[in-house]
Short mmCIF file of C-alpha atoms and ligand atoms in Angstrom, two decimals:
data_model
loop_
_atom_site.label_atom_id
_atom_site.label_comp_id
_atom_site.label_asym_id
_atom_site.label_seq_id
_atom_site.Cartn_x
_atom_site.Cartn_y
_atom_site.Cartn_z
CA UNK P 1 -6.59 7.20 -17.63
CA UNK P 2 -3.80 6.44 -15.00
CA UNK P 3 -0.99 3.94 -15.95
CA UNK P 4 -1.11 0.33 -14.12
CA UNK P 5 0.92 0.27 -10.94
CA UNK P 6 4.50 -1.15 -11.98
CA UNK P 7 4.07 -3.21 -8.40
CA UNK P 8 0.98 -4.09 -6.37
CA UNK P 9 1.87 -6.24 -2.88
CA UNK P 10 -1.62 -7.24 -2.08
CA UNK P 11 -2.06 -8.82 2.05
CA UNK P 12 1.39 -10.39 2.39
CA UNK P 13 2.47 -12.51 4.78
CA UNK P 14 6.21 -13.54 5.31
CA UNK P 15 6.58 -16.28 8.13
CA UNK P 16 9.79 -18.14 9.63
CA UNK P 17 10.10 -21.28 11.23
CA UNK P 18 11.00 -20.25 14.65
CA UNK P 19 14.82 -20.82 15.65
CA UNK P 20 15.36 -23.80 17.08
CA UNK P 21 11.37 -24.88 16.74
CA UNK P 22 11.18 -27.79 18.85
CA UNK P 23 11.33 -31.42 17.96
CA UNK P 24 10.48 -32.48 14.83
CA UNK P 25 9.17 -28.58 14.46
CA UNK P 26 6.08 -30.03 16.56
CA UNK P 27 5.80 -26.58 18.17
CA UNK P 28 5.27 -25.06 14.94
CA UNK P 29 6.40 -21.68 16.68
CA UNK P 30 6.71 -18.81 14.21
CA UNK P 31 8.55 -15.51 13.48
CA UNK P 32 5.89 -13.23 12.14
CA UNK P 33 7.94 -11.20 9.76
CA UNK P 34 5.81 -9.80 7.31
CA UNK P 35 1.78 -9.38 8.23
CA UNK P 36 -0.57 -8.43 5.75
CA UNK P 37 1.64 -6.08 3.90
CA UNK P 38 -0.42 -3.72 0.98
CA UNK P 39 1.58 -1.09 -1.07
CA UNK P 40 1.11 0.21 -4.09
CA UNK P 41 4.40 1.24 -6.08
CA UNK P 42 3.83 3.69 -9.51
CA UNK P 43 6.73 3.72 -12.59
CA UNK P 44 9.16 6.43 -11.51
CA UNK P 45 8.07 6.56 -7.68
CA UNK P 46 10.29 6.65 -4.73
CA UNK P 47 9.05 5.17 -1.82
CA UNK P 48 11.17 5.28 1.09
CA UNK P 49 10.46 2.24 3.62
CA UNK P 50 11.32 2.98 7.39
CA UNK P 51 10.95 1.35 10.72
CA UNK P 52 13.13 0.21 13.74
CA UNK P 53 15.44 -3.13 13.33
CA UNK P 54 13.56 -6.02 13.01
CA UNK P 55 9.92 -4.74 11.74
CA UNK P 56 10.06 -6.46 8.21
CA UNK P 57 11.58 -4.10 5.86
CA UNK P 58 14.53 -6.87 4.21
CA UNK P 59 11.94 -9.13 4.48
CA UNK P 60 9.47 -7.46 2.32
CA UNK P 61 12.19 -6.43 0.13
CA UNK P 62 13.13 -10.19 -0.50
CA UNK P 63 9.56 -11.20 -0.58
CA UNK P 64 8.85 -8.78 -3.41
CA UNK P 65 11.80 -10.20 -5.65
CA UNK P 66 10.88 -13.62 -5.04
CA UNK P 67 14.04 -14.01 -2.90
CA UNK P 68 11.94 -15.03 0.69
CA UNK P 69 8.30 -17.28 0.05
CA UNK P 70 5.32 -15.23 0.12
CA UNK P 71 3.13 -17.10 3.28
CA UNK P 72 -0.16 -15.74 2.14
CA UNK P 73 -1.20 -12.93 0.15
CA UNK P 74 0.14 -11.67 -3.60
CA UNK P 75 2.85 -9.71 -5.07
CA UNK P 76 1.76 -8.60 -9.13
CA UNK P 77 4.84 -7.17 -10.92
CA UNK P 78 3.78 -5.32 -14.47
CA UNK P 79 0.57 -7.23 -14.34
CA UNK P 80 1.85 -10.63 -13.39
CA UNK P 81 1.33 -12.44 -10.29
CA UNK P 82 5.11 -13.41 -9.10
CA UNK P 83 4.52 -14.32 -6.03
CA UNK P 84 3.32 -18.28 -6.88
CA UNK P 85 6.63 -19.30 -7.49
CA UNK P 86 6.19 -20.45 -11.02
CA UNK P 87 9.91 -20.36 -12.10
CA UNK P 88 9.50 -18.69 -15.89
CA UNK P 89 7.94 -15.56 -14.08
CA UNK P 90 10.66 -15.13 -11.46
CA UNK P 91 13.42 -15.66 -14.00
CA UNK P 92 11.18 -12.71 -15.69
CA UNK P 93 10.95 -11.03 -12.74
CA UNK P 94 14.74 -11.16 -11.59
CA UNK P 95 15.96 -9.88 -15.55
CA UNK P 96 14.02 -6.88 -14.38
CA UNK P 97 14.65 -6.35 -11.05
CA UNK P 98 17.51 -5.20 -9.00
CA UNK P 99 18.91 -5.06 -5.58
CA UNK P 100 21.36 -2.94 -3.76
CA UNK P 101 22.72 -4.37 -0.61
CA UNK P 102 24.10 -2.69 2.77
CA UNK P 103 27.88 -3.89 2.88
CA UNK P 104 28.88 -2.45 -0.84
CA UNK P 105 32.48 -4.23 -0.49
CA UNK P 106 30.97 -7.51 0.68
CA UNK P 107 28.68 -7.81 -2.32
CA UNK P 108 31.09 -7.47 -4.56
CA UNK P 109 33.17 -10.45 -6.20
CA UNK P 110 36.41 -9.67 -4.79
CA UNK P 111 38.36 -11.41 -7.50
CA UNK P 112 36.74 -9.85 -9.94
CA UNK P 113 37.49 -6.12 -11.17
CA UNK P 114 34.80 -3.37 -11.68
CA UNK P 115 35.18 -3.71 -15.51
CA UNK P 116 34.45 -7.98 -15.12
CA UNK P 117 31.42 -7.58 -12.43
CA UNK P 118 29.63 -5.27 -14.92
CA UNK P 119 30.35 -7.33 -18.13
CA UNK P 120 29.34 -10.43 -15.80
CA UNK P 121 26.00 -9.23 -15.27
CA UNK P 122 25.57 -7.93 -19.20
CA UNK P 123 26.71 -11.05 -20.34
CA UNK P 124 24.50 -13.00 -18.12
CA UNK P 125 21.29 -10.67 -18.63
CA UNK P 126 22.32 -10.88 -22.49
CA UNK P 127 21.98 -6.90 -22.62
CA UNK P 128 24.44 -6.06 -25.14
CA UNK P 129 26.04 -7.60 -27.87
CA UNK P 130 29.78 -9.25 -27.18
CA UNK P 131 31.93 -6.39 -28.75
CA UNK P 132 29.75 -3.19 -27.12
CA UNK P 133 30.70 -4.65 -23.37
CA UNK P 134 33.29 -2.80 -23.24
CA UNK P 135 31.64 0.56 -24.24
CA UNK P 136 28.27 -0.51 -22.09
CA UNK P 137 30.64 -0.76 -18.81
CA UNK P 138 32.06 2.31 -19.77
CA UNK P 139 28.90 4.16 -19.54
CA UNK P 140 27.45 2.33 -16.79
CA UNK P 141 30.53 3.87 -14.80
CA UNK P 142 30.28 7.47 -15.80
CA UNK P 143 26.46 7.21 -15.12
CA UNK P 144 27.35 6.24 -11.80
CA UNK P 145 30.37 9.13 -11.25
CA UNK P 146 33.14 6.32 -11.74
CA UNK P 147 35.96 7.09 -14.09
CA UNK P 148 36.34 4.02 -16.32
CA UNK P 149 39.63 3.99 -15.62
CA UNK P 150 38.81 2.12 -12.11
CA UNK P 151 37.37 -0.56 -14.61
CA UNK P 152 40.56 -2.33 -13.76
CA UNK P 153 40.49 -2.25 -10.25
CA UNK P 154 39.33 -4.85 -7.59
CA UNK P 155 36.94 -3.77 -4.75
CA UNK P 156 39.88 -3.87 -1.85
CA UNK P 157 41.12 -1.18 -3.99
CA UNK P 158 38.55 0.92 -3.95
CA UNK P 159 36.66 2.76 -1.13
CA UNK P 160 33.62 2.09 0.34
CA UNK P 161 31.62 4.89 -1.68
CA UNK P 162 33.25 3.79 -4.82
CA UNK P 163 32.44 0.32 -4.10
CA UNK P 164 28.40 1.49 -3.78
CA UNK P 165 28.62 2.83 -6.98
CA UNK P 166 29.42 0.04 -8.33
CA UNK P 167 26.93 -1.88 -6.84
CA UNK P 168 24.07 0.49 -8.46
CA UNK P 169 26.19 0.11 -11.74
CA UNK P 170 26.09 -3.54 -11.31
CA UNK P 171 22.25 -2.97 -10.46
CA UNK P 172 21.79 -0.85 -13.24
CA UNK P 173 23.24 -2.88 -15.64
CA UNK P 174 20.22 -5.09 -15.94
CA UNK P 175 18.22 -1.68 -17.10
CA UNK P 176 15.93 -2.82 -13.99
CA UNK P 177 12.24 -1.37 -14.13
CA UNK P 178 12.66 -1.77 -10.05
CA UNK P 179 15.40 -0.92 -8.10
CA UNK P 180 14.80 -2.43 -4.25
CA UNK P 181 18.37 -0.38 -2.23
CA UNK P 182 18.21 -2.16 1.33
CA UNK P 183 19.99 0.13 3.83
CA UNK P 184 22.28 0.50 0.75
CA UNK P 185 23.80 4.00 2.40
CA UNK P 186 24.43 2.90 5.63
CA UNK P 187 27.70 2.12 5.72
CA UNK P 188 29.07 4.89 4.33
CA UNK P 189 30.21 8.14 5.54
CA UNK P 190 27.57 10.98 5.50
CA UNK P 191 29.33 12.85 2.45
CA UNK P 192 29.25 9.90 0.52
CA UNK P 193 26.04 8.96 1.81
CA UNK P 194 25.22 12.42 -0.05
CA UNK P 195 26.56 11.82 -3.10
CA UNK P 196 24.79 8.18 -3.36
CA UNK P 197 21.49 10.09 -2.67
CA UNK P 198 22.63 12.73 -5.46
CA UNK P 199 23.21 9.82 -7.37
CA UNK P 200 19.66 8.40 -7.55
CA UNK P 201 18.27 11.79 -7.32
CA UNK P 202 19.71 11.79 -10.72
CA UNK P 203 18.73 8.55 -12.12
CA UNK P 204 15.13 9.61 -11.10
CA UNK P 205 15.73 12.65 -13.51
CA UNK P 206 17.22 10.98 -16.15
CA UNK P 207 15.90 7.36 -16.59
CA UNK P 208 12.80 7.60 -14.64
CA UNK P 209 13.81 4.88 -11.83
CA UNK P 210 11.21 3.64 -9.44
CA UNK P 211 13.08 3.14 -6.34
CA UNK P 212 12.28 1.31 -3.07
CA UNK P 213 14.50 2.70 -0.73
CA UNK P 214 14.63 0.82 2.77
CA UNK P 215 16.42 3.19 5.33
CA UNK P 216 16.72 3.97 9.18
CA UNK P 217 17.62 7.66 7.44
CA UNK P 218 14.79 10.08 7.66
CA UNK P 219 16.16 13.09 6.53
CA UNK P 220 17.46 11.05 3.35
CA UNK P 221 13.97 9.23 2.84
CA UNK P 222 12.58 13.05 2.81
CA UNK P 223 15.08 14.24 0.51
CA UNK P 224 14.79 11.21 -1.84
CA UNK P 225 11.34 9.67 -1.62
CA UNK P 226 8.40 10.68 -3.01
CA UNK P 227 6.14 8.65 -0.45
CA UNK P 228 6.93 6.97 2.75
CA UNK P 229 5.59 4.17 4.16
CA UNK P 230 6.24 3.43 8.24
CA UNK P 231 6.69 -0.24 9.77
CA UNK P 232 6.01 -1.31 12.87
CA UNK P 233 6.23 -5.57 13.78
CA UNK P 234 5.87 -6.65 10.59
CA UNK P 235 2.49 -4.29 9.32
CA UNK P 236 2.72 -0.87 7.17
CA UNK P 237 1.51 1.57 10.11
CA UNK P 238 1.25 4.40 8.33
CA UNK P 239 1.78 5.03 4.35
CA UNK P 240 1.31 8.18 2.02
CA UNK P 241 3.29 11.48 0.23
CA UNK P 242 6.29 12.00 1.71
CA UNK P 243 5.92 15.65 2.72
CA UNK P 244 2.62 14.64 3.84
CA UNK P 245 3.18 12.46 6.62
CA UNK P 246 6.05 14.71 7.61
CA UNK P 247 3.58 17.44 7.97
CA UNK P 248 0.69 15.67 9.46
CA UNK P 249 1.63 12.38 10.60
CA UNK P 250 -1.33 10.08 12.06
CA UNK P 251 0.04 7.11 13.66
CA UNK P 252 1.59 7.57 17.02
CA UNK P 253 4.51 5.61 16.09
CA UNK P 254 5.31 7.87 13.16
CA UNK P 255 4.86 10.97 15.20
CA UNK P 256 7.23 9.44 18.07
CA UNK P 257 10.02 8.32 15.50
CA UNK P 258 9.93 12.47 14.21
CA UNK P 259 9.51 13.55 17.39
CA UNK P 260 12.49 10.91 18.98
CA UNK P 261 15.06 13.07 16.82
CA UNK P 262 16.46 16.26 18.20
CA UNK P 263 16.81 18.15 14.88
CA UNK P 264 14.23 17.87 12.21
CA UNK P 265 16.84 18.61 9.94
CA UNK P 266 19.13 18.32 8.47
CA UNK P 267 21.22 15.29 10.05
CA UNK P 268 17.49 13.18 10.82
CA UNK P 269 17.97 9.58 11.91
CA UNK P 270 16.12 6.99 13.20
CA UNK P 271 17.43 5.84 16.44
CA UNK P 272 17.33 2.47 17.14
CA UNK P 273 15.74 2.72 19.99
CA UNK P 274 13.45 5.61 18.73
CA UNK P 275 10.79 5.05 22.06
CA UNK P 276 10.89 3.99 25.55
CA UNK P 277 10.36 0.02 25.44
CA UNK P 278 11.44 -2.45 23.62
CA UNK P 279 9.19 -3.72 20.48
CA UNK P 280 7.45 -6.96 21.56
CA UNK P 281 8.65 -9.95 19.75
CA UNK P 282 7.31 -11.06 16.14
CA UNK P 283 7.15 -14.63 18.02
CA UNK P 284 3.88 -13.59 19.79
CA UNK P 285 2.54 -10.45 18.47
CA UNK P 286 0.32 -8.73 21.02
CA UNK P 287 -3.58 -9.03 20.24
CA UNK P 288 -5.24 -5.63 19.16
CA UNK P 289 -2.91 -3.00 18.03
CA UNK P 290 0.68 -4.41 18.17
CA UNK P 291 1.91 -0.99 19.05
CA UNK P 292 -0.48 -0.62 22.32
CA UNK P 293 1.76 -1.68 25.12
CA UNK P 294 4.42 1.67 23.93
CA UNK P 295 1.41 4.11 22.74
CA UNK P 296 0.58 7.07 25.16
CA UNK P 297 -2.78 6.88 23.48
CA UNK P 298 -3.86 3.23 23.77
CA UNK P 299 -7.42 2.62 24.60
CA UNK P 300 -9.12 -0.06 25.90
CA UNK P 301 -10.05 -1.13 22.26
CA UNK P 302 -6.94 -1.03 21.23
CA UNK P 303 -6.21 -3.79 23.08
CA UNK P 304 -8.40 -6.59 22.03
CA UNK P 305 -9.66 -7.80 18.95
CA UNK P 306 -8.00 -7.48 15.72
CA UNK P 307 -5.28 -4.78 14.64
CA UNK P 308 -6.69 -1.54 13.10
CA UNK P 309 -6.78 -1.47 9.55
CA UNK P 310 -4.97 1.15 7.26
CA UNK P 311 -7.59 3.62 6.60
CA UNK P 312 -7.19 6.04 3.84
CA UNK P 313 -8.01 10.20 3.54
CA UNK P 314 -6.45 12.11 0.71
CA UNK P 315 -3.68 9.24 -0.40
CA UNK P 316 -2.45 9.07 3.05
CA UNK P 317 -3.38 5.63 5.24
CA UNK P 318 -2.81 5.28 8.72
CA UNK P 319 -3.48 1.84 11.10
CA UNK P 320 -4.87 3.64 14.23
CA UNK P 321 -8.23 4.35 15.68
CA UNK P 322 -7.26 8.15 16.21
CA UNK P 323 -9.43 10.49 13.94
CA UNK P 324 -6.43 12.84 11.37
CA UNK P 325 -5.23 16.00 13.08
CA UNK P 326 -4.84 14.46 16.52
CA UNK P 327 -0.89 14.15 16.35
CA UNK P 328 -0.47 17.30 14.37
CA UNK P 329 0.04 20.22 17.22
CA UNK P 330 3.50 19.77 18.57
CA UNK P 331 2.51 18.86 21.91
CA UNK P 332 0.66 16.06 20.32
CA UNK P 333 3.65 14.66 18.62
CA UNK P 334 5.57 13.09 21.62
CA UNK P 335 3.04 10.88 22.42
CA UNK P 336 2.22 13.19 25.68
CA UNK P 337 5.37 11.94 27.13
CA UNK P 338 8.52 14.12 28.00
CA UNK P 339 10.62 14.08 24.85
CA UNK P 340 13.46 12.71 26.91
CA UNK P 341 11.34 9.63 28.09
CA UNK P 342 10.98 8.70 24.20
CA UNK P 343 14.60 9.14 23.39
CA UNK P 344 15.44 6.97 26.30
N1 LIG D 401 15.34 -16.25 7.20
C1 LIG D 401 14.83 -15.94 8.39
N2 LIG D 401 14.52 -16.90 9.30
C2 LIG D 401 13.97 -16.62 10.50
N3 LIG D 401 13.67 -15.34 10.90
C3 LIG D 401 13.95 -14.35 10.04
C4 LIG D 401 14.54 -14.58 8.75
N4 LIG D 401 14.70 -13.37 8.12
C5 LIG D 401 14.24 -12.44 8.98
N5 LIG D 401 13.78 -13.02 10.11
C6 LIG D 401 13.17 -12.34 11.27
O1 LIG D 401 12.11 -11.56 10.75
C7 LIG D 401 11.99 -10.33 11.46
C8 LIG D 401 12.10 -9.17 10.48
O2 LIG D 401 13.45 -9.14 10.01
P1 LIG D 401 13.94 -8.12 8.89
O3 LIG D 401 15.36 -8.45 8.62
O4 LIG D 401 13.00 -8.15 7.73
O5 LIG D 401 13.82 -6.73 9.63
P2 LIG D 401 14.37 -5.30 9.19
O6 LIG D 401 13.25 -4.33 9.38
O7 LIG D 401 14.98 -5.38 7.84
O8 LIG D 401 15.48 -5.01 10.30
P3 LIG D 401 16.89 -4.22 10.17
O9 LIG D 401 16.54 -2.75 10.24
O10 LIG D 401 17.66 -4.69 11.36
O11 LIG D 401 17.53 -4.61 8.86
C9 LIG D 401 13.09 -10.34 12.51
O12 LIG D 401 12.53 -10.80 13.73
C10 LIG D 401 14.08 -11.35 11.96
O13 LIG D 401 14.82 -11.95 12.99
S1 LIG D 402 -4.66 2.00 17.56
FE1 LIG D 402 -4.53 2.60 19.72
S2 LIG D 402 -2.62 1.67 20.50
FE2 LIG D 402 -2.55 1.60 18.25
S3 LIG D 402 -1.42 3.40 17.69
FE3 LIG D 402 -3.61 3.95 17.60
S4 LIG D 402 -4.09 4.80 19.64
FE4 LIG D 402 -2.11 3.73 19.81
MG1 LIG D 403 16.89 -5.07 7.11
#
């Protein structure tokens, strides 16, 4: 019998009040953020969640730990429906929960020193009893690759990488069932972007983490995840095994964001401007397949109607009306266009 899912997001829906939305917000205008979002997330799973600036992934993060309001739809954490804002099951939620941000030095207390940020956090989570702080911090640090001897130290003093590290210490700390790391490498220089990866590698091994790792950093999310799911505007385009989307991708904008990157490995990035075009806005999604006015392969179909659902073959979904196997050959892969025109 297979284990519950540790998370189920079930058709969410994030919406914004539009900037500036008119008088009285009579225009009612509406940044569609997140729309009709489904993912599945298993105890010890990595799931790496990529797509260009803008297409949802903070948003979905935050919507998941209760931190934006679910529009529509339902987010079930260890059986339990958090996303109805009752306040006893998002405390419950947040003791279990953790996120790592972008900007490790800016999410740090900077009056605080490594050794008070941790104890903070145990003290406020109630993890361990007042005189084992001390030791508690001092493990947190070494499972992290911190000496405890920067437990005195403030975060000006420390560099960037160090300062990650103890923002997955901090993260840790709560013993979180979830970890959700937003861009939480990005910062950082590529050798301690490494390390960081070797990091959670390791706290896969050792304490079982389930991970959602948001990234622009393909070659990482290969390395690190063990499935991948692909935004585009707001929708999960394309979802499954990590090595199997690599290997046979479906969606068009999957294959274009591989084929968009000169070297498969092992420096692979997504560009921010991955395609020729510029994603249309989440104010006024296109109608049919949000994707058709940049895909090589639109048809007629795809642009009317309602957006293709994700279909599923083998644990691997794709939102497209192309059959599997039509972006595997190489050709296939850059959308029919010179590579150069994508990469534009
Ligand atoms: N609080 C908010 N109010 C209004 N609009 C918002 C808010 N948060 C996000 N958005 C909008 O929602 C859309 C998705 O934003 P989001 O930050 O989730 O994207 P992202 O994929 O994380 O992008 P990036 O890679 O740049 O971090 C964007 O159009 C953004 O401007
Ligand atoms: S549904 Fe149509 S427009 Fe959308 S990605 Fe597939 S082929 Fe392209
Ligand atoms: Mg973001």
């Amino acid at each position: 019998m297979s284990e519950a899912p540790l998370l189920e997001v079930d058709d969410v829906t994030v919406r914004f009040p539009a900037p500036g939305g008119g008088l009285l917000g009579l225009s009612r205008r509406e940044v569609k953020a997140v729309n009709g979002v489904s993912l599945t997330v298993r105890r010890g799973e990595t799931i790496g969640i990529v797509g260009e600036s803008g297409s949802g992934k903070s948003t979905l993060g935050r919507a998941i730990l209760g931190l934006d309001p679910v529009t529509s739809g339902h987010v079930t954490f260890d059986g339990a429906r958090v996303s109805d804002g009752r306040r006893d099951v998002l405390a419950g939620l947040r003791r279990r929960t953790a996120m790592v941000f972008q900007d490790p030095a800016n999410s740090l207390n900077p009056r605080l020193t490594v050794a008070e940020t941790l104890t903070e956090v145990l003290r406020v989570h109630a993890k361990v009893a007042r005189g084992a702080e001390a030791a508690r911090v001092a493990e947190l640090m070494r499972l992290v690759g911190l000496d405890p001897a920067l437990g005195s130290r403030r975060p000006r003093d420390l560099s960037g990488g160090q300062c990650q590290r103890v923002g997955i210490a901090r993260a840790l700390a709560v013993e979180p069932d979830l970890v959700i790391a937003d861009e939480c490498i990005a910062a950082l220089d590529v050798s301690i972007q490494g390390q960081i990866i070797n990091l959670f590698l390791d706290m896969k091994e050792r304490i079982g983490l389930t991970l959602i790792f948001i990234a622009h950093d393909l070659a990482v999310v290969r390395r690190l995840c063990d499935r991948v799911a692909v935004m585009y505007l707001g929708r999960i385009v394309e979802e499954g095994p990590t090595e199997a989307v690599f290997a046979a991708r479906r969606h068009p904008y999957t294959a274009a964001l591989i084929a968009a990157i000169p070297e498969i490995d092992p420096d692979l990035r997504l560009p921010d401007a991955p395609m020729g075009g510029e994603p249309p806005s989440p104010l006024s999604l296109p109608p049919g397949c949000a994707f058709h006015p940049r895909c090589a392969y639109a048809q007629e179909t795809c642009r009317t109607g309602e957006p293709p659902t994700l279909r599923r073959q083998d644990d691997h979904g794709w939102a497209c009306i192309l059959p599997p196997g039509t972006l595997s050959s190489p050709a296939a892969s850059t959308l029919g266009r010179q590579p150069q025109e994508l990469s534009a």
